[in-house]
Amino acid sequence: QVQLVESGGGLVQAGDSLKLSCAISGGTFNYAIGWFRQTPGKERAFVAAIRLDNGGKLTDSLTGRFTISRDNAKNTVFLQMNRLKPEDTAVYYCAAAKSLVSDSSVYDSWGQGTQVTVSS
């Protein structure tokens, strides 16, 4: 069972950058890690995903300001977020799946989430 722990969230101003981390334990490298975000009353929305074995990526065109990367030596996946906007405010989650997809229902291991708040 893969275990995930997010970190790096916080309160920033519009235009700032923030880098989230997803620490991974358990499992092997033959799966994908995805980042999702959720605001109150809404479903979790896909942000980006990356395969740990070959680095293949899947991104959402609406979040072109965000870059996903991995450091397998540190068992960590990152989400670099630039030029943040107030509408980026959400709880950000990382999750693990066997396939590189944007459908949250395919992901079967989830972290506890980290809050990102962007003030205007």
GROMACS .gro file of C-alpha atoms in nm:
model
  120
    1GLN     CA    1   0.000   0.000   0.000
    2VAL     CA    2   0.141   0.333  -0.109
    3GLN     CA    3   0.142   0.608   0.153
    4LEU     CA    4   0.157   0.974   0.060
    5VAL     CA    5   0.221   1.289   0.263
    6GLU     CA    6   0.185   1.637   0.116
    7SER     CA    7   0.367   1.946   0.240
    8GLY     CA    8   0.454   2.297   0.129
    9GLY     CA    9   0.116   2.466   0.139
   10GLY     CA   10   0.059   2.804   0.295
   11LEU     CA   11  -0.067   3.159   0.258
   12VAL     CA   12   0.081   3.359  -0.029
   13GLN     CA   13  -0.005   3.668  -0.230
   14ALA     CA   14  -0.126   3.675  -0.587
   15GLY     CA   15   0.169   3.648  -0.825
   16ASP     CA   16   0.383   3.449  -0.581
   17SER     CA   17   0.517   3.099  -0.634
   18LEU     CA   18   0.484   2.791  -0.415
   19LYS     CA   19   0.630   2.441  -0.439
   20LEU     CA   20   0.435   2.148  -0.301
   21SER     CA   21   0.593   1.815  -0.213
   22CYS     CA   22   0.445   1.467  -0.203
   23ALA     CA   23   0.655   1.221  -0.004
   24ILE     CA   24   0.600   0.861  -0.111
   25SER     CA   25   0.652   0.542   0.089
   26GLY     CA   26   0.566   0.180   0.016
   27GLY     CA   27   0.500   0.031  -0.328
   28THR     CA   28   0.732   0.036  -0.626
   29PHE     CA   29   0.791   0.285  -0.907
   30ASN     CA   30   0.550   0.139  -1.160
   31TYR     CA   31   0.269   0.383  -1.092
   32ALA     CA   32   0.168   0.744  -1.141
   33ILE     CA   33   0.134   1.025  -0.890
   34GLY     CA   34  -0.130   1.285  -0.953
   35TRP     CA   35  -0.204   1.622  -0.800
   36PHE     CA   36  -0.563   1.727  -0.746
   37ARG     CA   37  -0.721   2.028  -0.578
   38GLN     CA   38  -1.051   2.079  -0.407
   39THR     CA   39  -1.251   2.375  -0.283
   40PRO     CA   40  -1.552   2.353  -0.049
   41GLY     CA   41  -1.860   2.215  -0.219
   42LYS     CA   42  -1.678   2.107  -0.532
   43GLU     CA   43  -1.530   1.782  -0.655
   44ARG     CA   44  -1.160   1.725  -0.665
   45ALA     CA   45  -1.013   1.867  -0.986
   46PHE     CA   46  -0.717   1.723  -1.170
   47VAL     CA   47  -0.405   1.936  -1.188
   48ALA     CA   48  -0.121   1.718  -1.319
   49ALA     CA   49   0.024   1.369  -1.299
   50ILE     CA   50   0.356   1.199  -1.360
   51ARG     CA   51   0.472   0.841  -1.394
   52LEU     CA   52   0.751   0.752  -1.154
   53ASP     CA   53   0.909   0.494  -1.384
   54ASN     CA   54   0.942   0.683  -1.712
   55GLY     CA   55   0.856   1.043  -1.623
   56GLY     CA   56   0.559   1.059  -1.857
   57LYS     CA   57   0.336   1.353  -1.773
   58LEU     CA   58  -0.026   1.453  -1.802
   59THR     CA   59  -0.131   1.809  -1.737
   60ASP     CA   60  -0.443   2.022  -1.734
   61SER     CA   61  -0.431   2.307  -1.986
   62LEU     CA   62  -0.601   2.536  -1.740
   63THR     CA   63  -0.306   2.515  -1.504
   64GLY     CA   64  -0.019   2.581  -1.746
   65ARG     CA   65   0.144   2.781  -1.470
   66PHE     CA   66   0.207   2.460  -1.278
   67THR     CA   67   0.490   2.210  -1.336
   68ILE     CA   68   0.505   1.857  -1.201
   69SER     CA   69   0.836   1.680  -1.147
   70ARG     CA   70   0.981   1.384  -0.959
   71ASP     CA   71   1.292   1.295  -0.766
   72ASN     CA   72   1.296   0.918  -0.736
   73ALA     CA   73   1.609   0.924  -0.521
   74LYS     CA   74   1.408   1.121  -0.263
   75ASN     CA   75   1.080   0.936  -0.327
   76THR     CA   76   0.915   1.271  -0.382
   77VAL     CA   77   0.695   1.433  -0.643
   78PHE     CA   78   0.677   1.811  -0.665
   79LEU     CA   79   0.425   2.061  -0.793
   80GLN     CA   80   0.579   2.397  -0.875
   81MET     CA   81   0.309   2.663  -0.890
   82ASN     CA   82   0.393   3.001  -1.041
   83ARG     CA   83   0.202   3.327  -1.079
   84LEU     CA   84  -0.056   3.211  -0.832
   85LYS     CA   85  -0.406   3.356  -0.844
   86PRO     CA   86  -0.675   3.377  -0.576
   87GLU     CA   87  -0.874   3.114  -0.769
   88ASP     CA   88  -0.589   2.868  -0.707
   89THR     CA   89  -0.691   2.865  -0.341
   90ALA     CA   90  -0.776   2.505  -0.251
   91VAL     CA   91  -0.668   2.197  -0.063
   92TYR     CA   92  -0.412   2.018  -0.278
   93TYR     CA   93  -0.389   1.640  -0.267
   94CYS     CA   94  -0.149   1.392  -0.419
   95ALA     CA   95  -0.263   1.043  -0.506
   96ALA     CA   96  -0.128   0.722  -0.658
   97ALA     CA   97  -0.263   0.515  -0.945
   98LYS     CA   98  -0.143   0.236  -1.174
   99SER     CA   99  -0.228   0.443  -1.482
  100LEU     CA  100  -0.142   0.796  -1.592
  101VAL     CA  101  -0.492   0.940  -1.597
  102SER     CA  102  -0.684   1.247  -1.486
  103ASP     CA  103  -0.985   1.058  -1.346
  104SER     CA  104  -0.969   1.081  -0.966
  105SER     CA  105  -1.171   0.760  -0.927
  106VAL     CA  106  -0.877   0.562  -1.067
  107TYR     CA  107  -0.646   0.681  -0.790
  108ASP     CA  108  -0.660   0.449  -0.491
  109SER     CA  109  -0.415   0.601  -0.242
  110TRP     CA  110  -0.447   0.959  -0.122
  111GLY     CA  111  -0.258   1.194   0.105
  112GLN     CA  112  -0.422   1.409   0.369
  113GLY     CA  113  -0.395   1.729   0.165
  114THR     CA  114  -0.222   2.063   0.213
  115GLN     CA  115  -0.398   2.400   0.213
  116VAL     CA  116  -0.294   2.667  -0.036
  117THR     CA  117  -0.443   3.012   0.012
  118VAL     CA  118  -0.372   3.294  -0.233
  119SER     CA  119  -0.469   3.644  -0.125
  120SER     CA  120  -0.543   3.921  -0.371
   0.00000   0.00000   0.00000
